[in-house]
PDB file of C-alpha atoms in Angstrom:
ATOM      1  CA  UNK A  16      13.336  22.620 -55.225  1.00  0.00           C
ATOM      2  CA  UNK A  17      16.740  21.488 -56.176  1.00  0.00           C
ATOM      3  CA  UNK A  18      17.661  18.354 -57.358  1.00  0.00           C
ATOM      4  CA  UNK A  19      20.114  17.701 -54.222  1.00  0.00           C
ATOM      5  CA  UNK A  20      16.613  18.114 -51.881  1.00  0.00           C
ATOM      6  CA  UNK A  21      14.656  16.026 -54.173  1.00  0.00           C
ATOM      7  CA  UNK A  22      16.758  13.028 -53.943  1.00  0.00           C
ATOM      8  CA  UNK A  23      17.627  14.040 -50.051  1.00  0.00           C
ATOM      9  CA  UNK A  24      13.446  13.871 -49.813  1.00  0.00           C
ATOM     10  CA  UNK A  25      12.809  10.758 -51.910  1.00  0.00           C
ATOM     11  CA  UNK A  26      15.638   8.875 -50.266  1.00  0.00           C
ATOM     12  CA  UNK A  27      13.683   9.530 -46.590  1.00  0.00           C
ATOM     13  CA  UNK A  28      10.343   8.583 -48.209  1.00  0.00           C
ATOM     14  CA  UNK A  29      12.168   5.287 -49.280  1.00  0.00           C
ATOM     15  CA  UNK A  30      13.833   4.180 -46.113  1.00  0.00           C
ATOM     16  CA  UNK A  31      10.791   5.289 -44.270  1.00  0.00           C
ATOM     17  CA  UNK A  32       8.753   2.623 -46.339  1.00  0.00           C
ATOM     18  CA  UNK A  33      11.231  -0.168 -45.625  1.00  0.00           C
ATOM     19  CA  UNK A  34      10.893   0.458 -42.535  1.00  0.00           C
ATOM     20  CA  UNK A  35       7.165   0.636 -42.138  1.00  0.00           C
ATOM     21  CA  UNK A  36       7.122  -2.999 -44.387  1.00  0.00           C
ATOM     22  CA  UNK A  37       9.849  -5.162 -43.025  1.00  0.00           C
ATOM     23  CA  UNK A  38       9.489  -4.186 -38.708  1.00  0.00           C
ATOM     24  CA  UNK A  39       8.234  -6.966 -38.085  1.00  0.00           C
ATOM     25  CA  UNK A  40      11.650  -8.985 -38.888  1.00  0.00           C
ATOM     26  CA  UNK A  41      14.060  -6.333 -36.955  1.00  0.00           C
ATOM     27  CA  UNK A  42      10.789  -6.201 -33.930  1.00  0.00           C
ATOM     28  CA  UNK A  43      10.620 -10.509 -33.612  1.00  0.00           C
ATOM     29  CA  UNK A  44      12.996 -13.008 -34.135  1.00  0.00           C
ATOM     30  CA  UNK A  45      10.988 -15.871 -33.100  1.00  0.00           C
ATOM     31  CA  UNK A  46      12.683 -19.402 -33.248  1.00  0.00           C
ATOM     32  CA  UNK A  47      10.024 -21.643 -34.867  1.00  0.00           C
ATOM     33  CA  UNK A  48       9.414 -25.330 -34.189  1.00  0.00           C
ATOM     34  CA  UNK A  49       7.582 -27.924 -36.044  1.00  0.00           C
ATOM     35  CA  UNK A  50       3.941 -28.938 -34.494  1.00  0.00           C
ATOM     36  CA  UNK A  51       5.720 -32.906 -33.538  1.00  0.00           C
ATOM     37  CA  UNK A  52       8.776 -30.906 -31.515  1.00  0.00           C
ATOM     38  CA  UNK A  53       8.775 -33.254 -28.328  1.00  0.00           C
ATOM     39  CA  UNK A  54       9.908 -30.983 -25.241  1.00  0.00           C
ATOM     40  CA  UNK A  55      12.067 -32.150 -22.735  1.00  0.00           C
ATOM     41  CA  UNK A  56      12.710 -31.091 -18.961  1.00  0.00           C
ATOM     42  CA  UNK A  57      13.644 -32.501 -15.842  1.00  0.00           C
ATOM     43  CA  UNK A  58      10.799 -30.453 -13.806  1.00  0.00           C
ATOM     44  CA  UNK A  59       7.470 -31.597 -14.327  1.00  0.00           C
ATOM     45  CA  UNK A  60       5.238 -30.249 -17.277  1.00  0.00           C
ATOM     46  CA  UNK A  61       2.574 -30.317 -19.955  1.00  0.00           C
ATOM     47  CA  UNK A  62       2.116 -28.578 -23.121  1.00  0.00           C
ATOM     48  CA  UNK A  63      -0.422 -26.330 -23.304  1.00  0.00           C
ATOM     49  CA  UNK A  64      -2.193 -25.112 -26.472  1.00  0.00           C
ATOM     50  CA  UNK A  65      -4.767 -22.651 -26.494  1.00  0.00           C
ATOM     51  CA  UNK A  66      -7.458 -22.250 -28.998  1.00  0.00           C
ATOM     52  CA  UNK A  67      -7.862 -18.253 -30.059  1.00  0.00           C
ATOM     53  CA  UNK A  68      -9.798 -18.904 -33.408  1.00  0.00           C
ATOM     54  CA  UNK A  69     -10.387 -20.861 -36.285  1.00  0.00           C
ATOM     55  CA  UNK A  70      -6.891 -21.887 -37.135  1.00  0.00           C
ATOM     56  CA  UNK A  71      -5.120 -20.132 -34.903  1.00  0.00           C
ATOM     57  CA  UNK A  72      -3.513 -21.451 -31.702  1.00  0.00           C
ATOM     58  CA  UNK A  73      -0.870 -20.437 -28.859  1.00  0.00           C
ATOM     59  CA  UNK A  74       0.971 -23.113 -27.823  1.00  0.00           C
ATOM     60  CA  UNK A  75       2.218 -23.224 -23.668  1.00  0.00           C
ATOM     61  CA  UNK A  76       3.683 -24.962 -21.285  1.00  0.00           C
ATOM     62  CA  UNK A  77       2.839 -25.296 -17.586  1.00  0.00           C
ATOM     63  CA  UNK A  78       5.578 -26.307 -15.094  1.00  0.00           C
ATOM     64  CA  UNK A  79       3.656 -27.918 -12.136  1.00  0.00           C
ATOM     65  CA  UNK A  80       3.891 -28.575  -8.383  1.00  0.00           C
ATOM     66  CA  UNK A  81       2.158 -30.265  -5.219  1.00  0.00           C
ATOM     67  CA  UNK A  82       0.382 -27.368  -3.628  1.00  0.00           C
ATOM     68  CA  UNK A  83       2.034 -24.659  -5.220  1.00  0.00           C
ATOM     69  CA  UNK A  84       1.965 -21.115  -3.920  1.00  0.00           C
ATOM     70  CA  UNK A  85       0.807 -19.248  -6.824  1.00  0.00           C
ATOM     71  CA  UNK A  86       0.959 -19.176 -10.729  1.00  0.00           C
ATOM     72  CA  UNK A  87       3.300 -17.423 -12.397  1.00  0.00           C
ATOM     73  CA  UNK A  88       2.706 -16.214 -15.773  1.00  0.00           C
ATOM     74  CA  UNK A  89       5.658 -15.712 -17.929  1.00  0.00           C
ATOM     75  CA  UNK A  90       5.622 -13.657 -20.432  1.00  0.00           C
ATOM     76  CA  UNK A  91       9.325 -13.913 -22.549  1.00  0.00           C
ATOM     77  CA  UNK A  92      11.297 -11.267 -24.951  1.00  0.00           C
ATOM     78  CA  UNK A  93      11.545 -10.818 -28.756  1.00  0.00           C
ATOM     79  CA  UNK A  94      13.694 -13.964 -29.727  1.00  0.00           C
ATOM     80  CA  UNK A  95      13.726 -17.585 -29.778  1.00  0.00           C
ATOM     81  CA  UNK A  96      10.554 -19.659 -28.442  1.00  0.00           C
ATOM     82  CA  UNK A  97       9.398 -21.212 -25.015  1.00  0.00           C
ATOM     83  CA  UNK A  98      11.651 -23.724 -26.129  1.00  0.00           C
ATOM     84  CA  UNK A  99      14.896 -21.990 -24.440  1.00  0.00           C
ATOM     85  CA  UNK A 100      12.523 -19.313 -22.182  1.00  0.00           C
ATOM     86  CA  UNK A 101      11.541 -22.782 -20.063  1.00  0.00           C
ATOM     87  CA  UNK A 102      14.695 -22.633 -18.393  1.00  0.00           C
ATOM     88  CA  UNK A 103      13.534 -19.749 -16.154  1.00  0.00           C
ATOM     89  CA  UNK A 104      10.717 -21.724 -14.942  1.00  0.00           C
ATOM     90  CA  UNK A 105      13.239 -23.038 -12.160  1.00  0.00           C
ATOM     91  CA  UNK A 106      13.634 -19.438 -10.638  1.00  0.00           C
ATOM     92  CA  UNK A 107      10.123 -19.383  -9.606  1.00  0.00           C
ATOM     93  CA  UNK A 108       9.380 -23.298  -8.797  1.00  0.00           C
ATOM     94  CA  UNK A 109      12.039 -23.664  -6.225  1.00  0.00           C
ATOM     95  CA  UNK A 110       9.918 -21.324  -4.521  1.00  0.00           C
ATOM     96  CA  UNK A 111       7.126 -23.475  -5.058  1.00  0.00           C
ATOM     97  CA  UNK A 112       5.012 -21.961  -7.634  1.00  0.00           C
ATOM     98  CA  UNK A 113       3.752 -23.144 -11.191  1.00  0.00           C
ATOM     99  CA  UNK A 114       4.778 -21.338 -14.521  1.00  0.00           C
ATOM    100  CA  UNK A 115       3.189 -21.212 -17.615  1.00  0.00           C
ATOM    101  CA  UNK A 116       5.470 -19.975 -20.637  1.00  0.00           C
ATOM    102  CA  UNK A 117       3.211 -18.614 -23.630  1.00  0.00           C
ATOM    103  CA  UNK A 118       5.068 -18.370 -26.962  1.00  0.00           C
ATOM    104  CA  UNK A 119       3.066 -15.472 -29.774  1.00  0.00           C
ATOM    105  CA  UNK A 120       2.338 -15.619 -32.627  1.00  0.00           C
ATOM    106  CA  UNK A 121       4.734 -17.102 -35.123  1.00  0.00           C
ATOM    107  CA  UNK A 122       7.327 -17.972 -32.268  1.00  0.00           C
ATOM    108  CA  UNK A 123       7.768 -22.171 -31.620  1.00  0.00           C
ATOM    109  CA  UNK A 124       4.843 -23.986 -32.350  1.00  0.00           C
ATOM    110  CA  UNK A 125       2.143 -21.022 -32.456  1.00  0.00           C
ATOM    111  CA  UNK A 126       0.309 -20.072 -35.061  1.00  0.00           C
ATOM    112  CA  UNK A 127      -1.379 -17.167 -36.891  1.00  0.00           C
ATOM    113  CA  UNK A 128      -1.052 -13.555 -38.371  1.00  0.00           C
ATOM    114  CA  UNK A 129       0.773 -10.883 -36.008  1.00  0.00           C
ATOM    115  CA  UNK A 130      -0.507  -7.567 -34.955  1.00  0.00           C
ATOM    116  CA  UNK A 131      -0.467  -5.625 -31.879  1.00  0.00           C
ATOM    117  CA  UNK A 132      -4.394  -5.838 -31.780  1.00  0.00           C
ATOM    118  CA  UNK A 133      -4.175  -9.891 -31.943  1.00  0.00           C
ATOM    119  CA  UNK A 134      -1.392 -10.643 -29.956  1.00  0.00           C
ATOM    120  CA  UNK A 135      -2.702  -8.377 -26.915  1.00  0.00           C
ATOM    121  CA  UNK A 136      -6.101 -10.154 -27.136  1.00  0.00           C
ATOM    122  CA  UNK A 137      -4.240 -13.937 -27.489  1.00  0.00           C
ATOM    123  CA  UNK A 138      -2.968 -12.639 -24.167  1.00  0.00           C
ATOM    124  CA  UNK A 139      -5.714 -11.896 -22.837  1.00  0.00           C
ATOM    125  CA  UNK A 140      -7.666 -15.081 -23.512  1.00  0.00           C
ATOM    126  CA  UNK A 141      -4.665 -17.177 -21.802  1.00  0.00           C
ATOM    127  CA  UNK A 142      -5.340 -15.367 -18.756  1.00  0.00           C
ATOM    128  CA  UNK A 143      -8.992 -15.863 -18.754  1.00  0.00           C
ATOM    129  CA  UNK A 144      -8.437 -19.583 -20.010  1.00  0.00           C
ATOM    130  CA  UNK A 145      -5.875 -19.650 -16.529  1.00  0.00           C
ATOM    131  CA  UNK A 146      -8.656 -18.206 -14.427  1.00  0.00           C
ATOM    132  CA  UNK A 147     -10.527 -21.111 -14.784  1.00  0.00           C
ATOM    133  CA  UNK A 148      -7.897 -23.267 -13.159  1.00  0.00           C
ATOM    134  CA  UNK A 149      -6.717 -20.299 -10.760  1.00  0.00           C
ATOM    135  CA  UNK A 150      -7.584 -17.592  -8.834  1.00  0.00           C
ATOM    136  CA  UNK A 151      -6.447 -14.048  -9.932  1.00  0.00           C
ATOM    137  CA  UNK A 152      -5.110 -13.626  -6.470  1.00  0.00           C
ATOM    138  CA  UNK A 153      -3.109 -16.794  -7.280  1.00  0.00           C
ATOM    139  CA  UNK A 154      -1.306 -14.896 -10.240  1.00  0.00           C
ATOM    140  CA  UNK A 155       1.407 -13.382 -10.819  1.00  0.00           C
ATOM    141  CA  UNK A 156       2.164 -12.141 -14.564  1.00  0.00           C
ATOM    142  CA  UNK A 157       6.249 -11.276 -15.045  1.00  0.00           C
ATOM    143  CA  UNK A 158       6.967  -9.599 -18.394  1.00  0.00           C
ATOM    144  CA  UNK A 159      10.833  -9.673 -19.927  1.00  0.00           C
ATOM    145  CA  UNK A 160      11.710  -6.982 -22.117  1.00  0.00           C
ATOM    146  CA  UNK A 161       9.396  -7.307 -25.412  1.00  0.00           C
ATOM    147  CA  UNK A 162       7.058  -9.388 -23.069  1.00  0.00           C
ATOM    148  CA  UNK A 163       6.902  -6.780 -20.330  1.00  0.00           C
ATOM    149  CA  UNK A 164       4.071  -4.463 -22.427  1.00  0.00           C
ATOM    150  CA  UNK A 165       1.998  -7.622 -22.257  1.00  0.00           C
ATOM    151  CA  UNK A 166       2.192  -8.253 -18.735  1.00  0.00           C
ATOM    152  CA  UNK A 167       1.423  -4.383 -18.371  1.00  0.00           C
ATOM    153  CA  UNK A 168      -1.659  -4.508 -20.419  1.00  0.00           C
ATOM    154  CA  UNK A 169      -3.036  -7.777 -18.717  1.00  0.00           C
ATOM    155  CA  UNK A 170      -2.471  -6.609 -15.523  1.00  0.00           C
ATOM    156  CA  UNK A 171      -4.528  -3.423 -16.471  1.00  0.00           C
ATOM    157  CA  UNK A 172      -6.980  -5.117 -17.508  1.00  0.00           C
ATOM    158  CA  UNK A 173      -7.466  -8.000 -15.249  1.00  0.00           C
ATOM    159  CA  UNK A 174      -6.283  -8.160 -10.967  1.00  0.00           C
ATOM    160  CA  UNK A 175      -3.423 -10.406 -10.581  1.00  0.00           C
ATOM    161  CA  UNK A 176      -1.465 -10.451  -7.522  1.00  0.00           C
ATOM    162  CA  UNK A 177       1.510  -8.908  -8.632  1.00  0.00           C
ATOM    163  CA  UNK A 178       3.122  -7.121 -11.730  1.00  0.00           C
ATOM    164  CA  UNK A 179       6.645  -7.852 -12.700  1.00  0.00           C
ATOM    165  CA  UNK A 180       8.436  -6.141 -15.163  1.00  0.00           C
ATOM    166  CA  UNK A 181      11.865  -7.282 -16.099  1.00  0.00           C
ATOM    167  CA  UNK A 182      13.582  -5.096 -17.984  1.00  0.00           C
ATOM    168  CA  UNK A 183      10.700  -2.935 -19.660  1.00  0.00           C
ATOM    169  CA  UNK A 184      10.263   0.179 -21.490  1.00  0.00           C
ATOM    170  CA  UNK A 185       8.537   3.145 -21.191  1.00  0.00           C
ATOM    171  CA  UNK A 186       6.792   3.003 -24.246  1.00  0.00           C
ATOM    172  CA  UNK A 187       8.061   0.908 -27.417  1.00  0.00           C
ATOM    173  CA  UNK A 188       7.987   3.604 -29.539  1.00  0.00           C
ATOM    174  CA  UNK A 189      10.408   5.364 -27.132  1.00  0.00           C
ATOM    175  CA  UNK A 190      12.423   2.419 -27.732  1.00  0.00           C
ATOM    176  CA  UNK A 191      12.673   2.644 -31.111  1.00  0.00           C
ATOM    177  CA  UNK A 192      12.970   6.623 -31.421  1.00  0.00           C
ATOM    178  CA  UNK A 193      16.775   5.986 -30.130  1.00  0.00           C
ATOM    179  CA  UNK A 194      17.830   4.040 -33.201  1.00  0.00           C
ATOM    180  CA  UNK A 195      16.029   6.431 -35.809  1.00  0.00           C
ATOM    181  CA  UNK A 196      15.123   9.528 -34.329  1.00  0.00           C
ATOM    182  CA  UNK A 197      14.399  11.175 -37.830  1.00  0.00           C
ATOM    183  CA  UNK A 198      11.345   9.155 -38.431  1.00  0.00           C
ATOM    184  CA  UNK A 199       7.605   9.643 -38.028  1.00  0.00           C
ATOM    185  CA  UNK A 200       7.086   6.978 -35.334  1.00  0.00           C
ATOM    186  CA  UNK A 201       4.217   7.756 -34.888  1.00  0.00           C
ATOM    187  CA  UNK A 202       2.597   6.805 -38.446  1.00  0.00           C
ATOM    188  CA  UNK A 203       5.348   4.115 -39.225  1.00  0.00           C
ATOM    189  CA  UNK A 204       4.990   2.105 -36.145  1.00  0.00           C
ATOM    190  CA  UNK A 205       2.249  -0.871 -36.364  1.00  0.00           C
ATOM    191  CA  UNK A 206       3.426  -1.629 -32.728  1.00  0.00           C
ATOM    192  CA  UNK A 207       3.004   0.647 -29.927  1.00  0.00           C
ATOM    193  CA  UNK A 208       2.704  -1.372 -26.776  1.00  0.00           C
ATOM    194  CA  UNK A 209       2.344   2.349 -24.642  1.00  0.00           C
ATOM    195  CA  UNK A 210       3.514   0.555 -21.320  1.00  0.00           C
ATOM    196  CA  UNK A 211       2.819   3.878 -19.670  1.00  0.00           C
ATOM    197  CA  UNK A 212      -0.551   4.213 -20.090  1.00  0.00           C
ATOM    198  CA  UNK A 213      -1.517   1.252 -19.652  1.00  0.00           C
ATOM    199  CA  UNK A 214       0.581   1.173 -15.755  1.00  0.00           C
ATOM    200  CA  UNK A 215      -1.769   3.729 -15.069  1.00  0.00           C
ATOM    201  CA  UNK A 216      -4.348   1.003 -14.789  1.00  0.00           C
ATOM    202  CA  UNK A 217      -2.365  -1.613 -12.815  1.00  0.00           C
ATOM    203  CA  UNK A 218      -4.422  -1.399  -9.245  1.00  0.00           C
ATOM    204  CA  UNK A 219      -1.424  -4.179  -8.015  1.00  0.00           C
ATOM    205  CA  UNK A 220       1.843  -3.608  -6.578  1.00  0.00           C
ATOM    206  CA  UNK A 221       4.215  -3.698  -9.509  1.00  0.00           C
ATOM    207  CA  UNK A 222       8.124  -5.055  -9.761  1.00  0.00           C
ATOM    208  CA  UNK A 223      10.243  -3.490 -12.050  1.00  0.00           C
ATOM    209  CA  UNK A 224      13.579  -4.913 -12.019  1.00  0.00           C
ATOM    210  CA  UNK A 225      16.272  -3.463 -14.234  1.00  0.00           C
ATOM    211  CA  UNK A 226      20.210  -3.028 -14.993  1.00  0.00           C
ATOM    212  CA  UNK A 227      21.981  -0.110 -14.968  1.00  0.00           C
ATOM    213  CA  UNK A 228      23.864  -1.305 -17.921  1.00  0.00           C
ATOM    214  CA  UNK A 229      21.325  -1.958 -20.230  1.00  0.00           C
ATOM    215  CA  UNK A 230      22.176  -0.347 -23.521  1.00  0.00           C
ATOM    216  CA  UNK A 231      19.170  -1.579 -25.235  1.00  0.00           C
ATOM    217  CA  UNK A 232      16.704  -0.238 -23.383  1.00  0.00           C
ATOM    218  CA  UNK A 233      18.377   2.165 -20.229  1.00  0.00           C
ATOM    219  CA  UNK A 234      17.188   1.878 -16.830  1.00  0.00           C
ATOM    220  CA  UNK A 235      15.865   5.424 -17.117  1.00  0.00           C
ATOM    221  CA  UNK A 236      12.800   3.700 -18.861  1.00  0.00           C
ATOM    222  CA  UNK A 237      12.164   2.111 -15.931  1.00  0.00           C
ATOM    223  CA  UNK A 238      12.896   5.162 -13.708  1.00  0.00           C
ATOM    224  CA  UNK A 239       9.537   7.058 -15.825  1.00  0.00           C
ATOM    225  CA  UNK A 240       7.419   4.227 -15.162  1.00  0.00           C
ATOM    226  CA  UNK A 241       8.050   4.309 -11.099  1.00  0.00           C
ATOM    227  CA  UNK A 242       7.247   7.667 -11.138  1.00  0.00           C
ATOM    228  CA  UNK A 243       3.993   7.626 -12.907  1.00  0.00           C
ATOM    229  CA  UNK A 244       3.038   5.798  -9.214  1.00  0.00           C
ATOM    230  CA  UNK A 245       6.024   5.672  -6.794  1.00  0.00           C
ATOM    231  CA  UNK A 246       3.813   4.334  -4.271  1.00  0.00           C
ATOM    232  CA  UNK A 247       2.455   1.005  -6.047  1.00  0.00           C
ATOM    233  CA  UNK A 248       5.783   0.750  -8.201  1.00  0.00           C
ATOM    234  CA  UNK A 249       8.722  -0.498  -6.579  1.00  0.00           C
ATOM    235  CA  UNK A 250      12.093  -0.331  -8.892  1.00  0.00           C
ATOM    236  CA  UNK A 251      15.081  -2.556  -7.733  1.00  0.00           C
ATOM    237  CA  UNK A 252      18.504  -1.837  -9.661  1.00  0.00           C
ATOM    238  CA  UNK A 253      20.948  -4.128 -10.923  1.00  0.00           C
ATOM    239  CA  UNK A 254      24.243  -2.314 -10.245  1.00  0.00           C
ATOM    240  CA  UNK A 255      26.233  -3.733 -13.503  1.00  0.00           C
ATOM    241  CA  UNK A 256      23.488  -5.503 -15.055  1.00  0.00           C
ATOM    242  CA  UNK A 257      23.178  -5.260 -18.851  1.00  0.00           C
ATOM    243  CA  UNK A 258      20.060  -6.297 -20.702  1.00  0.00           C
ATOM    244  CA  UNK A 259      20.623  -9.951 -21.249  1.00  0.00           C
ATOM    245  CA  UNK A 260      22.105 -10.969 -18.278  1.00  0.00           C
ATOM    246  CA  UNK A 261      20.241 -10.031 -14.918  1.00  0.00           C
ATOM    247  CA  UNK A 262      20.141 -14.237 -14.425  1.00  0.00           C
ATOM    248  CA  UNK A 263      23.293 -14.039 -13.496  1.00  0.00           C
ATOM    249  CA  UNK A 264      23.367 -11.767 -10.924  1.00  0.00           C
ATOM    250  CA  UNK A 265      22.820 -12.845  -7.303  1.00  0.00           C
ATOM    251  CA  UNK A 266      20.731  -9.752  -6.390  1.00  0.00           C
ATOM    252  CA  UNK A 267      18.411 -10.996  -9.501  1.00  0.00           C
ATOM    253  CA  UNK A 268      17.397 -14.735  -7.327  1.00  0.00           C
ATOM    254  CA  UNK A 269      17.085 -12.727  -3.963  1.00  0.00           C
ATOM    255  CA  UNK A 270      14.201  -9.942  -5.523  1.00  0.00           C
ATOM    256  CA  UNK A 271      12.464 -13.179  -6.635  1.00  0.00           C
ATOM    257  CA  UNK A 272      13.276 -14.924  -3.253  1.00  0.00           C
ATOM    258  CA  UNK A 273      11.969 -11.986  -1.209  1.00  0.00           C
ATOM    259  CA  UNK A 274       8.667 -11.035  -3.425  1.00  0.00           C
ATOM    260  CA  UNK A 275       7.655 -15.137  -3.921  1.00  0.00           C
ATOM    261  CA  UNK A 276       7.788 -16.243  -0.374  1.00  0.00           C
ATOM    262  CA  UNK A 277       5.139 -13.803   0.335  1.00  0.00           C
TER     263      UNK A 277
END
């Protein structure tokens, strides 16, 4: 072997163990706040904190109404903390329905080691812990981006009303194959989040809303998912819409409008 493909070799073995150690920090950029942060709103609200395990717990907030409609629960992207996500509550409760905002593991005032294994199953026990208080067929779980595998898997898993997926992927590892395509993906990623099999699960009508601008993850993502089941998935388009901004688009408020007053 010559030296030129020994160093060509060791230099991919290198960058492919950076990679497989430091994820986590290019994967989450949480925003973290200290346990006394005071949160402040002008809807009404409580703070939520649910108890996984010894040590460990996910803090929440629920955004409240007389008689509401149905619970919506929100589950946010890969940056900042519930924090800044809260101000999304409004697009559901002027339509008269609660939200509750979960932040993971490490993000605002949560606590406790990440992994794909313990953040699905934190998940998880939210929903159950909200079945107590509410119906499934008084949920709705809406997943943004990062947060959209989640929703996926709980839905699977459980029978909300409705799935919403705001700008989701296929898969996450499909996601990250587009930035480093010469990589093993499949041995270096600790987080899968396979949002396609687990939609093969989902028994209720799903959502997907997406931009056709979206250079971080492309609308064709969404395009595979609708046609693993083009009959329970419903896709609504964006025209313009990047990945960031669908808020800002009118057509955005009238999907929510139109599936919420049902």
């Amino acid at each position: 072997m010559s030296p030129t493909l020994i160093y060509i070799l060791a230099t991919y073995i290198v960058v492919a163990l950076i990679i497989y150690f430091v994820q986590e920090k290019f994967i989450f950029k949480p925003e973290k706040l200290p346990q006394d942060f005071t949160y402040k709103y002008d809807l009404p609200f409580e703070e939520l904190f649910f108890q996984v395990g010894e040590g460990i717990s996910i803090n929440g907030l629920h955004f409240y109404c007389q008689e509401p409609k149905g619970l919506v629960l929100y589950f946010h992207g890969n940056s900042k903390s519930i924090k800044g996500w809260a101000k999304h509550a409004r697009d559901f409760y002027r339509y008269q329905y609660d939200v509750v905002l979960v932040d993971y593991r490490g993000f605002g005032k949560s606590t406790g080691k990440r992994s794909e294994e313990h953040l699905l199953n934190d998940m998880q026990f939210v929903y159950e812990k909200l079945t107590e208080r509410f119906p499934q067929h008084h949920i709705l779980v809406y997943g943004r981006s990062l947060g959209s595998g989640f929703a996926a898997k709980i839905a699977a898993d459980n029978t909300p009303r409705y799935l919403i997926l705001d700008a989701p992927y296929f898969s996450f590892t499909k996601v990250v194959q587009r930035f480093t395509p010469f990589l093993p993906h499949r041995w270096l990623l600790r987080y899968q989040f396979p949002t396609d099999k687990w939609i093969k699960k989902v028994n209720c009508h799903t959502y997907i809303i997406h931009g056709t601008r979206d250079w971080l993850i492309p609308i064709k993502h969404s395009e595979q998912l609708q046609a693993i089941n083009p009959h329970k998935i419903t896709l609504i388009r964006i025209d313009g819409g990047g990945h960031n901004n669908l808020p800002t688009f009118p057509e955005y408020h009238n999907f929510l409008r139109d599936i919420l007053k049902y």
